[in-house]
mmCIF file of C-alpha atoms and ligand atoms in Angstrom:
data_model
loop_
_atom_site.group_PDB
_atom_site.id
_atom_site.type_symbol
_atom_site.label_atom_id
_atom_site.label_comp_id
_atom_site.label_asym_id
_atom_site.label_seq_id
_atom_site.Cartn_x
_atom_site.Cartn_y
_atom_site.Cartn_z
ATOM 1 C CA MET S 168 -5.464 -70.439 40.268
ATOM 2 C CA SER S 169 -3.223 -68.582 38.031
ATOM 3 C CA PHE S 170 -2.905 -68.917 34.260
ATOM 4 C CA VAL S 171 0.041 -67.804 32.179
ATOM 5 C CA ILE S 172 0.158 -67.007 28.461
ATOM 6 C CA LYS S 173 3.856 -67.815 27.475
ATOM 7 C CA ASN S 174 5.944 -66.451 24.695
ATOM 8 C CA ALA S 175 3.400 -64.080 23.015
ATOM 9 C CA THR S 176 4.366 -60.956 21.219
ATOM 10 C CA VAL S 177 2.385 -58.445 23.402
ATOM 11 C CA VAL S 178 1.013 -55.358 21.702
ATOM 12 C CA SER S 179 -0.712 -53.067 24.136
ATOM 13 C CA PRO S 180 -0.444 -49.442 22.912
ATOM 14 C CA ALA S 181 -2.280 -47.984 25.936
ATOM 15 C CA ASP S 182 0.443 -49.246 28.167
ATOM 16 C CA GLY S 183 3.385 -48.513 25.951
ATOM 17 C CA CYS S 184 3.934 -52.261 25.848
ATOM 18 C CA SER S 185 5.357 -54.036 22.891
ATOM 19 C CA GLY S 186 7.559 -57.124 22.627
ATOM 20 C CA ARG S 187 7.825 -60.839 23.481
ATOM 21 C CA MET S 188 6.540 -61.492 26.967
ATOM 22 C CA ASP S 189 4.398 -63.572 29.164
ATOM 23 C CA ILE S 190 1.054 -62.543 30.717
ATOM 24 C CA LYS S 191 -0.081 -63.837 34.079
ATOM 25 C CA ILE S 192 -3.737 -63.939 34.987
ATOM 26 C CA GLU S 193 -5.245 -64.363 38.390
ATOM 27 C CA ASN S 194 -8.776 -64.047 39.481
ATOM 28 C CA GLY S 195 -9.913 -62.901 36.037
ATOM 29 C CA LYS S 196 -7.469 -59.970 36.161
ATOM 30 C CA ILE S 197 -4.036 -59.280 34.697
ATOM 31 C CA ALA S 198 -1.618 -60.117 37.475
ATOM 32 C CA ALA S 199 1.781 -59.433 35.600
ATOM 33 C CA VAL S 200 3.320 -58.812 32.205
ATOM 34 C CA GLY S 201 6.897 -59.696 31.859
ATOM 35 C CA GLU S 202 9.513 -62.288 31.248
ATOM 36 C CA ASN S 203 9.720 -65.849 32.689
ATOM 37 C CA LEU S 204 6.403 -65.812 34.430
ATOM 38 C CA SER S 205 4.923 -69.134 35.644
ATOM 39 C CA GLY S 206 1.489 -70.257 36.867
ATOM 40 C CA ASP S 207 -0.703 -73.174 37.703
ATOM 41 C CA THR S 208 -1.645 -73.583 34.011
ATOM 42 C CA GLU S 209 0.218 -72.279 30.884
ATOM 43 C CA ILE S 210 -0.575 -71.976 27.352
ATOM 44 C CA ASN S 211 2.206 -71.471 24.770
ATOM 45 C CA ALA S 212 1.463 -68.597 22.473
ATOM 46 C CA GLU S 213 4.630 -68.805 20.451
ATOM 47 C CA GLY S 214 4.250 -67.022 17.168
ATOM 48 C CA LEU S 215 1.077 -65.262 18.272
ATOM 49 C CA TYR S 216 0.320 -61.661 19.090
ATOM 50 C CA ALA S 217 -1.435 -60.985 22.440
ATOM 51 C CA ILE S 218 -3.629 -57.824 22.318
ATOM 52 C CA PRO S 219 -6.213 -56.418 24.663
ATOM 53 C CA GLY S 220 -9.556 -57.687 23.577
ATOM 54 C CA LEU S 221 -11.272 -55.646 20.858
ATOM 55 C CA VAL S 222 -13.938 -53.112 21.733
ATOM 56 C CA ASP S 223 -16.713 -52.868 19.041
ATOM 57 C CA MET S 224 -18.573 -49.757 19.732
ATOM 58 C CA HIS S 225 -21.350 -50.423 17.258
ATOM 59 C CA VAL S 226 -23.340 -53.675 17.382
ATOM 60 C CA HIS S 227 -26.854 -54.765 16.848
ATOM 61 C CA LEU S 228 -27.647 -57.745 19.045
ATOM 62 C CA ARG S 229 -31.416 -57.822 17.971
ATOM 63 C CA ASP S 230 -32.436 -58.778 21.458
ATOM 64 C CA PRO S 231 -35.171 -58.043 22.686
ATOM 65 C CA GLY S 232 -37.627 -58.715 19.958
ATOM 66 C CA GLN S 233 -35.739 -59.891 16.813
ATOM 67 C CA THR S 234 -34.065 -63.081 18.113
ATOM 68 C CA ALA S 235 -34.577 -64.919 14.663
ATOM 69 C CA LYS S 236 -31.626 -62.620 13.467
ATOM 70 C CA GLU S 237 -29.379 -62.828 16.594
ATOM 71 C CA ASP S 238 -29.687 -62.792 20.344
ATOM 72 C CA ILE S 239 -27.483 -61.547 23.063
ATOM 73 C CA PHE S 240 -25.849 -64.934 23.507
ATOM 74 C CA THR S 241 -25.216 -65.725 19.787
ATOM 75 C CA GLY S 242 -24.128 -62.228 19.180
ATOM 76 C CA CYS S 243 -21.516 -62.485 21.824
ATOM 77 C CA CYS S 244 -20.434 -65.869 20.396
ATOM 78 C CA ALA S 245 -19.686 -64.022 17.079
ATOM 79 C CA ALA S 246 -17.812 -61.295 19.189
ATOM 80 C CA ALA S 247 -15.719 -63.998 20.874
ATOM 81 C CA ALA S 248 -14.809 -65.560 17.509
ATOM 82 C CA GLY S 249 -13.652 -62.165 16.333
ATOM 83 C CA GLY S 250 -11.562 -61.257 19.317
ATOM 84 C CA VAL S 251 -14.145 -58.737 20.590
ATOM 85 C CA THR S 252 -14.396 -58.881 24.476
ATOM 86 C CA SER S 253 -16.477 -55.613 24.824
ATOM 87 C CA LEU S 254 -19.223 -54.255 22.736
ATOM 88 C CA LEU S 255 -21.755 -51.461 22.648
ATOM 89 C CA ALA S 256 -25.276 -52.809 21.963
ATOM 90 C CA MET S 257 -27.476 -50.422 19.861
ATOM 91 C CA PRO S 258 -30.990 -49.586 21.123
ATOM 92 C CA ASN S 259 -33.120 -50.182 17.911
ATOM 93 C CA THR S 260 -34.636 -53.332 19.317
ATOM 94 C CA ASN S 261 -38.218 -54.331 19.898
ATOM 95 C CA PRO S 262 -39.056 -52.817 22.277
ATOM 96 C CA THR S 263 -36.574 -49.977 21.915
ATOM 97 C CA ILE S 264 -33.961 -49.757 24.622
ATOM 98 C CA ASP S 265 -35.491 -46.468 25.874
ATOM 99 C CA CYS S 266 -36.195 -47.165 29.568
ATOM 100 C CA GLY S 267 -34.412 -48.591 32.626
ATOM 101 C CA GLU S 268 -36.413 -51.854 32.401
ATOM 102 C CA VAL S 269 -35.036 -52.750 28.875
ATOM 103 C CA VAL S 270 -31.485 -51.608 29.731
ATOM 104 C CA ARG S 271 -31.621 -53.946 32.706
ATOM 105 C CA TYR S 272 -32.987 -56.842 30.594
ATOM 106 C CA VAL S 273 -30.067 -56.624 28.211
ATOM 107 C CA ARG S 274 -27.390 -56.404 30.872
ATOM 108 C CA GLU S 275 -28.935 -59.232 32.932
ATOM 109 C CA LYS S 276 -29.193 -61.536 29.855
ATOM 110 C CA ALA S 277 -25.558 -60.711 28.958
ATOM 111 C CA LYS S 278 -24.121 -61.714 32.367
ATOM 112 C CA ASP S 279 -23.215 -65.265 31.110
ATOM 113 C CA ALA S 280 -22.483 -64.274 27.465
ATOM 114 C CA LYS S 281 -19.104 -64.530 25.942
ATOM 115 C CA ALA S 282 -18.404 -60.815 25.727
ATOM 116 C CA ARG S 283 -19.039 -57.758 27.983
ATOM 117 C CA VAL S 284 -22.186 -56.048 26.788
ATOM 118 C CA TYR S 285 -22.389 -52.347 27.222
ATOM 119 C CA VAL S 286 -25.685 -50.656 26.376
ATOM 120 C CA ALA S 287 -26.540 -47.615 24.241
ATOM 121 C CA ALA S 288 -30.016 -46.452 25.121
ATOM 122 C CA SER S 289 -32.056 -44.286 22.777
ATOM 123 C CA ILE S 290 -32.218 -40.503 22.849
ATOM 124 C CA THR S 291 -36.039 -40.421 22.102
ATOM 125 C CA LYS S 292 -38.675 -42.870 23.053
ATOM 126 C CA GLY S 293 -39.114 -45.540 20.397
ATOM 127 C CA LEU S 294 -36.684 -43.680 18.193
ATOM 128 C CA GLN S 295 -39.553 -41.542 17.213
ATOM 129 C CA SER S 296 -38.059 -38.061 17.842
ATOM 130 C CA LYS S 297 -41.108 -37.002 19.727
ATOM 131 C CA GLU S 298 -40.229 -37.537 23.406
ATOM 132 C CA PRO S 299 -36.863 -37.536 25.008
ATOM 133 C CA THR S 300 -35.801 -40.460 27.180
ATOM 134 C CA ASP S 301 -35.054 -40.107 30.827
ATOM 135 C CA LEU S 302 -31.187 -39.957 31.019
ATOM 136 C CA ALA S 303 -31.090 -40.266 34.796
ATOM 137 C CA GLU S 304 -33.204 -43.451 34.680
ATOM 138 C CA LEU S 305 -31.063 -44.845 31.884
ATOM 139 C CA LYS S 306 -27.891 -44.080 33.580
ATOM 140 C CA GLU S 307 -29.135 -45.667 36.812
ATOM 141 C CA ALA S 308 -30.006 -48.878 34.912
ATOM 142 C CA GLY S 309 -26.395 -48.924 33.549
ATOM 143 C CA ALA S 310 -26.522 -47.563 30.024
ATOM 144 C CA VAL S 311 -23.163 -45.907 28.903
ATOM 145 C CA GLY S 312 -24.182 -44.699 25.437
ATOM 146 C CA LEU S 313 -26.991 -42.692 23.809
ATOM 147 C CA SER S 314 -28.033 -43.069 20.232
ATOM 148 C CA ASP S 315 -31.108 -43.194 17.931
ATOM 149 C CA ASP S 316 -29.112 -45.362 15.538
ATOM 150 C CA GLY S 317 -31.006 -46.647 12.561
ATOM 151 C CA ARG S 318 -33.012 -43.494 12.697
ATOM 152 C CA PRO S 319 -31.263 -40.196 13.349
ATOM 153 C CA VAL S 320 -32.888 -37.710 15.870
ATOM 154 C CA VAL S 321 -34.942 -35.513 13.456
ATOM 155 C CA ASN S 322 -35.750 -33.015 16.245
ATOM 156 C CA THR S 323 -32.375 -31.232 16.523
ATOM 157 C CA ALA S 324 -33.357 -29.639 19.901
ATOM 158 C CA PHE S 325 -33.752 -33.151 21.417
ATOM 159 C CA LEU S 326 -30.297 -34.109 20.057
ATOM 160 C CA ARG S 327 -28.776 -30.913 21.556
ATOM 161 C CA ASP S 328 -30.374 -31.443 24.971
ATOM 162 C CA ALA S 329 -28.933 -35.115 25.059
ATOM 163 C CA MET S 330 -25.460 -33.952 23.963
ATOM 164 C CA LYS S 331 -25.458 -31.159 26.624
ATOM 165 C CA ARG S 332 -26.706 -33.495 29.406
ATOM 166 C CA ALA S 333 -24.865 -36.709 28.545
ATOM 167 C CA PRO S 334 -21.480 -35.557 29.989
ATOM 168 C CA GLN S 335 -23.211 -34.989 33.419
ATOM 169 C CA TYR S 336 -24.121 -38.661 33.417
ATOM 170 C CA GLY S 337 -20.851 -39.818 32.007
ATOM 171 C CA MET S 338 -22.610 -41.098 28.816
ATOM 172 C CA THR S 339 -21.357 -40.833 25.221
ATOM 173 C CA VAL S 340 -23.692 -39.702 22.471
ATOM 174 C CA VAL S 341 -23.019 -41.703 19.242
ATOM 175 C CA ALA S 342 -24.751 -40.318 16.263
ATOM 176 C CA HIS S 343 -26.094 -42.030 13.126
ATOM 177 C CA CYS S 344 -25.722 -39.072 10.696
ATOM 178 C CA GLU S 345 -28.375 -38.868 7.989
ATOM 179 C CA ASP S 346 -30.844 -36.519 6.541
ATOM 180 C CA LEU S 347 -33.938 -38.701 6.222
ATOM 181 C CA PHE S 348 -35.541 -36.578 3.632
ATOM 182 C CA LEU S 349 -32.527 -36.772 1.339
ATOM 183 C CA ALA S 350 -32.182 -40.462 1.896
ATOM 184 C CA GLU S 351 -35.838 -41.393 1.543
ATOM 185 C CA GLY S 352 -36.461 -44.481 -0.374
ATOM 186 C CA GLY S 353 -32.765 -44.938 -1.282
ATOM 187 C CA LYS S 354 -31.234 -48.456 -1.276
ATOM 188 C CA ILE S 355 -27.590 -47.995 -2.415
ATOM 189 C CA ASN S 356 -25.185 -45.124 -2.969
ATOM 190 C CA GLU S 357 -26.583 -42.518 -5.429
ATOM 191 C CA GLY S 358 -24.328 -42.452 -8.548
ATOM 192 C CA GLU S 359 -23.292 -44.400 -11.558
ATOM 193 C CA ILE S 360 -24.079 -47.790 -10.140
ATOM 194 C CA SER S 361 -27.550 -46.882 -8.902
ATOM 195 C CA ALA S 362 -28.367 -45.389 -12.325
ATOM 196 C CA GLN S 363 -27.049 -48.501 -13.986
ATOM 197 C CA LEU S 364 -29.067 -50.736 -11.795
ATOM 198 C CA GLY S 365 -32.210 -48.526 -11.910
ATOM 199 C CA VAL S 366 -32.308 -48.485 -8.140
ATOM 200 C CA LYS S 367 -33.078 -45.331 -6.057
ATOM 201 C CA GLY S 368 -29.883 -43.953 -4.460
ATOM 202 C CA ILE S 369 -28.850 -42.374 -1.155
ATOM 203 C CA PRO S 370 -26.751 -39.407 -1.890
ATOM 204 C CA ALA S 371 -23.517 -38.932 0.110
ATOM 205 C CA ALA S 372 -24.910 -35.436 1.056
ATOM 206 C CA ALA S 373 -27.617 -37.199 3.137
ATOM 207 C CA GLU S 374 -24.822 -38.427 5.571
ATOM 208 C CA ASP S 375 -22.805 -35.240 5.203
ATOM 209 C CA CYS S 376 -25.737 -32.930 6.173
ATOM 210 C CA GLY S 377 -26.076 -35.009 9.360
ATOM 211 C CA THR S 378 -22.325 -34.946 10.064
ATOM 212 C CA ALA S 379 -22.245 -31.186 9.677
ATOM 213 C CA ARG S 380 -25.263 -30.747 11.984
ATOM 214 C CA GLU S 381 -23.734 -32.909 14.747
ATOM 215 C CA ILE S 382 -20.444 -31.014 14.510
ATOM 216 C CA ALA S 383 -22.275 -27.673 14.619
ATOM 217 C CA LEU S 384 -24.000 -28.716 17.792
ATOM 218 C CA ALA S 385 -20.763 -30.020 19.420
ATOM 219 C CA ALA S 386 -19.038 -26.761 18.469
ATOM 220 C CA ALA S 387 -21.789 -24.402 19.708
ATOM 221 C CA GLU S 388 -22.225 -26.188 23.076
ATOM 222 C CA ASP S 389 -18.463 -27.288 23.555
ATOM 223 C CA VAL S 390 -19.661 -30.826 24.243
ATOM 224 C CA PRO S 391 -18.565 -34.129 22.825
ATOM 225 C CA ILE S 392 -20.080 -36.023 19.948
ATOM 226 C CA HIS S 393 -19.068 -39.286 18.385
ATOM 227 C CA ILE S 394 -19.912 -39.868 14.723
ATOM 228 C CA CYS S 395 -20.789 -43.430 13.740
ATOM 229 C CA HIS S 396 -19.921 -45.353 10.617
ATOM 230 C CA VAL S 397 -18.403 -42.553 8.460
ATOM 231 C CA SER S 398 -18.562 -43.565 4.789
ATOM 232 C CA THR S 399 -18.033 -40.412 2.687
ATOM 233 C CA ALA S 400 -15.025 -38.191 1.759
ATOM 234 C CA THR S 401 -16.919 -35.045 2.708
ATOM 235 C CA SER S 402 -17.769 -36.388 6.264
ATOM 236 C CA VAL S 403 -14.103 -37.230 6.793
ATOM 237 C CA ALA S 404 -13.147 -33.630 5.653
ATOM 238 C CA LEU S 405 -15.833 -32.073 7.945
ATOM 239 C CA ILE S 406 -14.513 -34.093 10.918
ATOM 240 C CA ARG S 407 -10.852 -33.326 10.160
ATOM 241 C CA ASP S 408 -11.639 -29.580 9.906
ATOM 242 C CA ALA S 409 -13.635 -29.649 13.172
ATOM 243 C CA LYS S 410 -10.874 -31.461 15.011
ATOM 244 C CA ARG S 411 -8.376 -28.858 13.821
ATOM 245 C CA ARG S 412 -10.711 -26.234 15.280
ATOM 246 C CA GLY S 413 -10.791 -27.943 18.677
ATOM 247 C CA VAL S 414 -14.337 -29.291 18.342
ATOM 248 C CA LYS S 415 -14.811 -32.358 20.697
ATOM 249 C CA VAL S 416 -15.625 -34.723 17.960
ATOM 250 C CA THR S 417 -14.552 -38.384 17.558
ATOM 251 C CA ALA S 418 -15.487 -40.637 14.773
ATOM 252 C CA GLU S 419 -15.545 -44.255 13.535
ATOM 253 C CA THR S 420 -15.726 -46.113 10.334
ATOM 254 C CA ALA S 421 -16.585 -49.710 9.531
ATOM 255 C CA PRO S 422 -14.356 -52.332 7.742
ATOM 256 C CA HIS S 423 -16.560 -52.401 4.633
ATOM 257 C CA TYR S 424 -16.069 -48.623 4.122
ATOM 258 C CA PHE S 425 -12.169 -49.023 3.625
ATOM 259 C CA SER S 426 -12.281 -52.283 1.649
ATOM 260 C CA LEU S 427 -15.288 -52.407 -0.575
ATOM 261 C CA THR S 428 -16.824 -49.971 -3.074
ATOM 262 C CA GLU S 429 -20.417 -49.696 -4.563
ATOM 263 C CA LYS S 430 -19.203 -51.809 -7.478
ATOM 264 C CA GLU S 431 -20.127 -54.834 -5.354
ATOM 265 C CA LEU S 432 -23.764 -53.871 -5.719
ATOM 266 C CA LEU S 433 -23.598 -54.946 -9.417
ATOM 267 C CA ARG S 434 -24.112 -58.488 -8.084
ATOM 268 C CA ARG S 435 -27.695 -57.486 -6.992
ATOM 269 C CA ASP S 436 -27.056 -59.256 -3.652
ATOM 270 C CA ALA S 437 -28.575 -57.626 -0.613
ATOM 271 C CA ASP S 438 -25.633 -58.741 1.624
ATOM 272 C CA TYR S 439 -23.796 -55.799 0.134
ATOM 273 C CA ARG S 440 -26.587 -53.414 1.208
ATOM 274 C CA MET S 441 -26.059 -51.446 4.374
ATOM 275 C CA ASN S 442 -26.761 -47.922 5.641
ATOM 276 C CA PRO S 443 -24.754 -45.877 4.964
ATOM 277 C CA PRO S 444 -24.218 -47.658 1.684
ATOM 278 C CA LEU S 445 -20.942 -48.866 0.101
ATOM 279 C CA ARG S 446 -19.589 -45.712 -1.677
ATOM 280 C CA THR S 447 -17.077 -44.835 -4.495
ATOM 281 C CA GLU S 448 -13.436 -45.563 -4.767
ATOM 282 C CA LYS S 449 -12.739 -41.884 -4.003
ATOM 283 C CA ASP S 450 -14.647 -42.193 -0.660
ATOM 284 C CA VAL S 451 -12.694 -45.355 0.201
ATOM 285 C CA GLN S 452 -9.516 -43.499 -0.328
ATOM 286 C CA ALA S 453 -10.684 -40.698 1.878
ATOM 287 C CA ILE S 454 -11.688 -43.122 4.585
ATOM 288 C CA ILE S 455 -8.167 -44.742 4.407
ATOM 289 C CA GLU S 456 -6.572 -41.325 4.587
ATOM 290 C CA GLY S 457 -8.860 -40.432 7.617
ATOM 291 C CA LEU S 458 -7.750 -43.601 9.370
ATOM 292 C CA ARG S 459 -4.104 -42.860 8.654
ATOM 293 C CA ASP S 460 -4.029 -39.303 9.807
ATOM 294 C CA GLY S 461 -6.150 -39.895 12.827
ATOM 295 C CA THR S 462 -9.281 -38.076 11.741
ATOM 296 C CA LEU S 463 -11.151 -41.415 12.247
ATOM 297 C CA ASP S 464 -10.383 -42.653 15.705
ATOM 298 C CA ALA S 465 -12.110 -46.002 15.733
ATOM 299 C CA ILE S 466 -13.179 -49.029 13.644
ATOM 300 C CA ALA S 467 -16.538 -50.567 14.626
ATOM 301 C CA THR S 468 -18.436 -53.129 12.671
ATOM 302 C CA ASP S 469 -22.144 -51.973 12.757
ATOM 303 C CA HIS S 470 -22.697 -55.835 13.018
ATOM 304 C CA ALA S 471 -26.264 -56.024 11.797
ATOM 305 C CA PRO S 472 -27.659 -59.513 11.479
ATOM 306 C CA HIS S 473 -30.597 -60.395 9.191
ATOM 307 C CA THR S 474 -31.997 -63.790 8.214
ATOM 308 C CA PRO S 475 -31.390 -65.224 4.746
ATOM 309 C CA ALA S 476 -35.111 -64.899 4.101
ATOM 310 C CA GLU S 477 -35.006 -61.173 4.860
ATOM 311 C CA LYS S 478 -31.908 -60.793 2.673
ATOM 312 C CA ALA S 479 -33.325 -62.710 -0.268
ATOM 313 C CA ASP S 480 -34.789 -59.743 -2.229
ATOM 314 C CA PHE S 481 -32.105 -57.308 -3.372
ATOM 315 C CA GLU S 482 -34.225 -54.188 -3.178
ATOM 316 C CA LYS S 483 -36.701 -55.071 -0.334
ATOM 317 C CA ALA S 484 -34.129 -56.489 2.096
ATOM 318 C CA PRO S 485 -33.349 -54.553 5.233
ATOM 319 C CA ASN S 486 -29.994 -52.712 5.494
ATOM 320 C CA GLY S 487 -27.037 -54.222 7.299
ATOM 321 C CA SER S 488 -24.370 -56.904 7.367
ATOM 322 C CA VAL S 489 -22.545 -58.884 10.078
ATOM 323 C CA GLY S 490 -19.002 -58.143 10.756
ATOM 324 C CA MET S 491 -17.582 -58.988 14.175
ATOM 325 C CA GLU S 492 -15.902 -62.242 13.037
ATOM 326 C CA SER S 493 -14.014 -60.728 10.146
ATOM 327 C CA SER S 494 -13.320 -57.083 11.382
ATOM 328 C CA LEU S 495 -9.735 -57.635 12.682
ATOM 329 C CA ALA S 496 -8.783 -59.668 9.631
ATOM 330 C CA VAL S 497 -10.059 -57.029 7.222
ATOM 331 C CA GLY S 498 -8.180 -54.447 9.164
ATOM 332 C CA ILE S 499 -4.946 -56.484 9.004
ATOM 333 C CA THR S 500 -5.449 -57.287 5.340
ATOM 334 C CA TYR S 501 -6.453 -53.783 4.031
ATOM 335 C CA LEU S 502 -4.611 -51.541 6.515
ATOM 336 C CA VAL S 503 -1.702 -53.331 8.060
ATOM 337 C CA LYS S 504 -0.429 -55.550 5.281
ATOM 338 C CA THR S 505 -0.701 -52.538 2.819
ATOM 339 C CA GLY S 506 1.468 -50.349 5.272
ATOM 340 C CA ILE S 507 -1.326 -47.807 5.950
ATOM 341 C CA LEU S 508 -1.323 -48.508 9.643
ATOM 342 C CA THR S 509 1.040 -50.403 11.955
ATOM 343 C CA PHE S 510 -0.539 -53.250 13.941
ATOM 344 C CA ASP S 511 -0.182 -51.121 17.056
ATOM 345 C CA GLU S 512 -2.273 -48.394 15.333
ATOM 346 C CA LEU S 513 -4.900 -50.834 14.332
ATOM 347 C CA VAL S 514 -5.126 -52.139 17.990
ATOM 348 C CA GLU S 515 -5.506 -48.520 19.015
ATOM 349 C CA LYS S 516 -8.520 -48.051 16.619
ATOM 350 C CA MET S 517 -10.184 -51.337 17.523
ATOM 351 C CA SER S 518 -9.588 -51.487 21.188
ATOM 352 C CA VAL S 519 -7.889 -48.566 22.958
ATOM 353 C CA ASN S 520 -9.745 -45.659 21.385
ATOM 354 C CA PRO S 521 -13.244 -47.057 21.510
ATOM 355 C CA ALA S 522 -12.785 -47.897 25.236
ATOM 356 C CA ARG S 523 -11.548 -44.340 25.777
ATOM 357 C CA ILE S 524 -14.454 -42.746 23.809
ATOM 358 C CA LEU S 525 -17.013 -44.867 25.806
ATOM 359 C CA GLY S 526 -15.157 -44.472 29.112
ATOM 360 C CA ILE S 527 -15.138 -48.191 29.842
ATOM 361 C CA ASP S 528 -12.530 -50.303 31.439
ATOM 362 C CA ALA S 529 -11.017 -52.030 28.508
ATOM 363 C CA GLY S 530 -8.271 -51.589 25.879
ATOM 364 C CA THR S 531 -5.496 -52.239 28.311
ATOM 365 C CA LEU S 532 -3.306 -55.029 29.620
ATOM 366 C CA ARG S 533 -2.182 -53.055 32.680
ATOM 367 C CA VAL S 534 -1.924 -55.078 36.072
ATOM 368 C CA GLY S 535 -5.339 -55.137 37.654
ATOM 369 C CA ALA S 536 -7.228 -54.788 34.396
ATOM 370 C CA ASN S 537 -9.824 -57.396 33.264
ATOM 371 C CA ALA S 538 -7.871 -60.201 31.621
ATOM 372 C CA ASP S 539 -9.667 -59.771 28.274
ATOM 373 C CA ILE S 540 -7.212 -60.732 25.613
ATOM 374 C CA ALA S 541 -7.153 -61.876 21.948
ATOM 375 C CA LEU S 542 -4.416 -64.086 20.589
ATOM 376 C CA VAL S 543 -3.797 -63.423 16.906
ATOM 377 C CA ASP S 544 -1.812 -65.080 14.107
ATOM 378 C CA LEU S 545 -0.985 -62.107 11.968
ATOM 379 C CA ASN S 546 -0.107 -64.171 8.933
ATOM 380 C CA GLU S 547 -2.696 -66.976 8.686
ATOM 381 C CA GLU S 548 -4.828 -66.728 5.618
ATOM 382 C CA TRP S 549 -8.471 -67.914 5.808
ATOM 383 C CA THR S 550 -11.476 -67.703 3.492
ATOM 384 C CA VAL S 551 -14.688 -66.237 5.037
ATOM 385 C CA ASP S 552 -17.303 -69.029 4.883
ATOM 386 C CA PRO S 553 -20.717 -67.758 6.011
ATOM 387 C CA ASP S 554 -21.757 -71.128 7.169
ATOM 388 C CA LYS S 555 -18.878 -71.287 9.677
ATOM 389 C CA LEU S 556 -19.827 -67.961 11.409
ATOM 390 C CA HIS S 557 -20.815 -68.260 14.984
ATOM 391 C CA GLY S 558 -23.723 -65.765 15.067
ATOM 392 C CA LYS S 559 -27.276 -66.693 13.854
ATOM 393 C CA SER S 560 -27.139 -64.684 10.636
ATOM 394 C CA LYS S 561 -24.757 -65.086 7.742
ATOM 395 C CA ASN S 562 -25.088 -61.751 5.758
ATOM 396 C CA THR S 563 -21.451 -60.922 5.403
ATOM 397 C CA PRO S 564 -20.231 -58.806 2.477
ATOM 398 C CA PHE S 565 -16.770 -60.587 2.879
ATOM 399 C CA LYS S 566 -18.079 -64.046 1.972
ATOM 400 C CA GLY S 567 -15.702 -66.011 -0.132
ATOM 401 C CA MET S 568 -12.839 -63.533 0.415
ATOM 402 C CA THR S 569 -9.440 -64.604 1.610
ATOM 403 C CA LEU S 570 -8.224 -62.527 4.384
ATOM 404 C CA THR S 571 -4.939 -62.425 6.328
ATOM 405 C CA GLY S 572 -4.905 -62.575 10.151
ATOM 406 C CA LYS S 573 -6.786 -64.932 12.339
ATOM 407 C CA VAL S 574 -8.064 -64.793 15.901
ATOM 408 C CA LYS S 575 -6.820 -68.076 17.489
ATOM 409 C CA LYS S 576 -8.018 -67.704 21.078
ATOM 410 C CA THR S 577 -10.236 -65.097 22.921
ATOM 411 C CA ILE S 578 -9.904 -64.790 26.749
ATOM 412 C CA LEU S 579 -12.572 -62.987 28.756
ATOM 413 C CA GLY S 580 -11.984 -62.336 32.433
ATOM 414 C CA GLY S 581 -9.152 -64.930 32.405
ATOM 415 C CA LYS S 582 -11.484 -67.682 30.723
ATOM 416 C CA ILE S 583 -11.033 -68.979 27.178
ATOM 417 C CA VAL S 584 -14.257 -68.140 25.344
ATOM 418 C CA PHE S 585 -13.105 -68.982 21.825
ATOM 419 C CA GLU S 586 -10.380 -71.123 20.297
HETATM 420 ZN ZN1 ZN N 1188 -26.495 -46.404 11.877
HETATM 421 ZN ZN1 ZN N 1189 -26.048 -49.382 13.350
#
């Protein structure tokens, strides 16, 4: 059985491919990209862009243990609705993904899900920074990433050991950068708004001290580090400088850090609270410049579902917001339509580069690759309605906003998983 996507505008920067073409799929793989292809079934994608499925390298699926918020299946439904076909699941679940058994549980449960789930296991047992995990065991079970996301590794020696050993196992260390002592008790960005609201702030320096530490280790040991969810101007500057010096650092930011500022917190609505927090206009401009000049390689969502009950109290609510269903549209609206990035460059940051950083087979439409494709209308406007999201939780900071760019179909391994 073959299946052909006809008349799409194909954008696949990894393959140097751009233009109006057909894509032929056989046995779940790309069989051909070219003109006048035919197959057993055809769909007409006239007016749509065909891109390699997005790779979201920072997702909380909440499974095992917190399935009232999300589970592996519903999280992947949200992924499919956003054009995400591969994602990296973070280990701060209950139990923590810190041993082979839990890695295998996630991978097994994800087998029939609507996205490919790659697993980041923790660097220390239970994210406690007391005992390192067994990298050989985690690798054997299929983990591709290492992170104590949600809680940084306090013991720098454990972090250094993981960074030194990860390349031997073909694993990527992805670091949540935060000085817990500086951040302690903070709810939102420390500054004018936190003072105005009388809420304890998290200083930008809490993130920047972490970023500086991770870069120092990567430089000292000449090993790679990937910096998660960059939100501050100083962290962008630290990463830019490190890259110029040849340090093996890569970095991601999230859609909310280039589109929203701390002013949103004046609503006293916990859906706008995440960690790192929304920052100032100056930080937003620095993030945008970092995306533009290549300092920031990737855009990942930090999709972090929480139930409405948990998000009800502005100050007591846990940190995090969902994002997979709106990430591409936020990118198109705030980066492409404004002329900051071309659409090709956005696809690089949301598919090609994260696949490369994680060393996974994605981000490409070359012949033989998995037929993971998103079909996108670059001009359709839509309003984000939390009740229409496909995941279990509705805590989006983009609620009520009108965005441009809509995922019309998502294809995973040659099968339509969203339309
Ligand atoms: Zn984090
Ligand atoms: Zn996270």
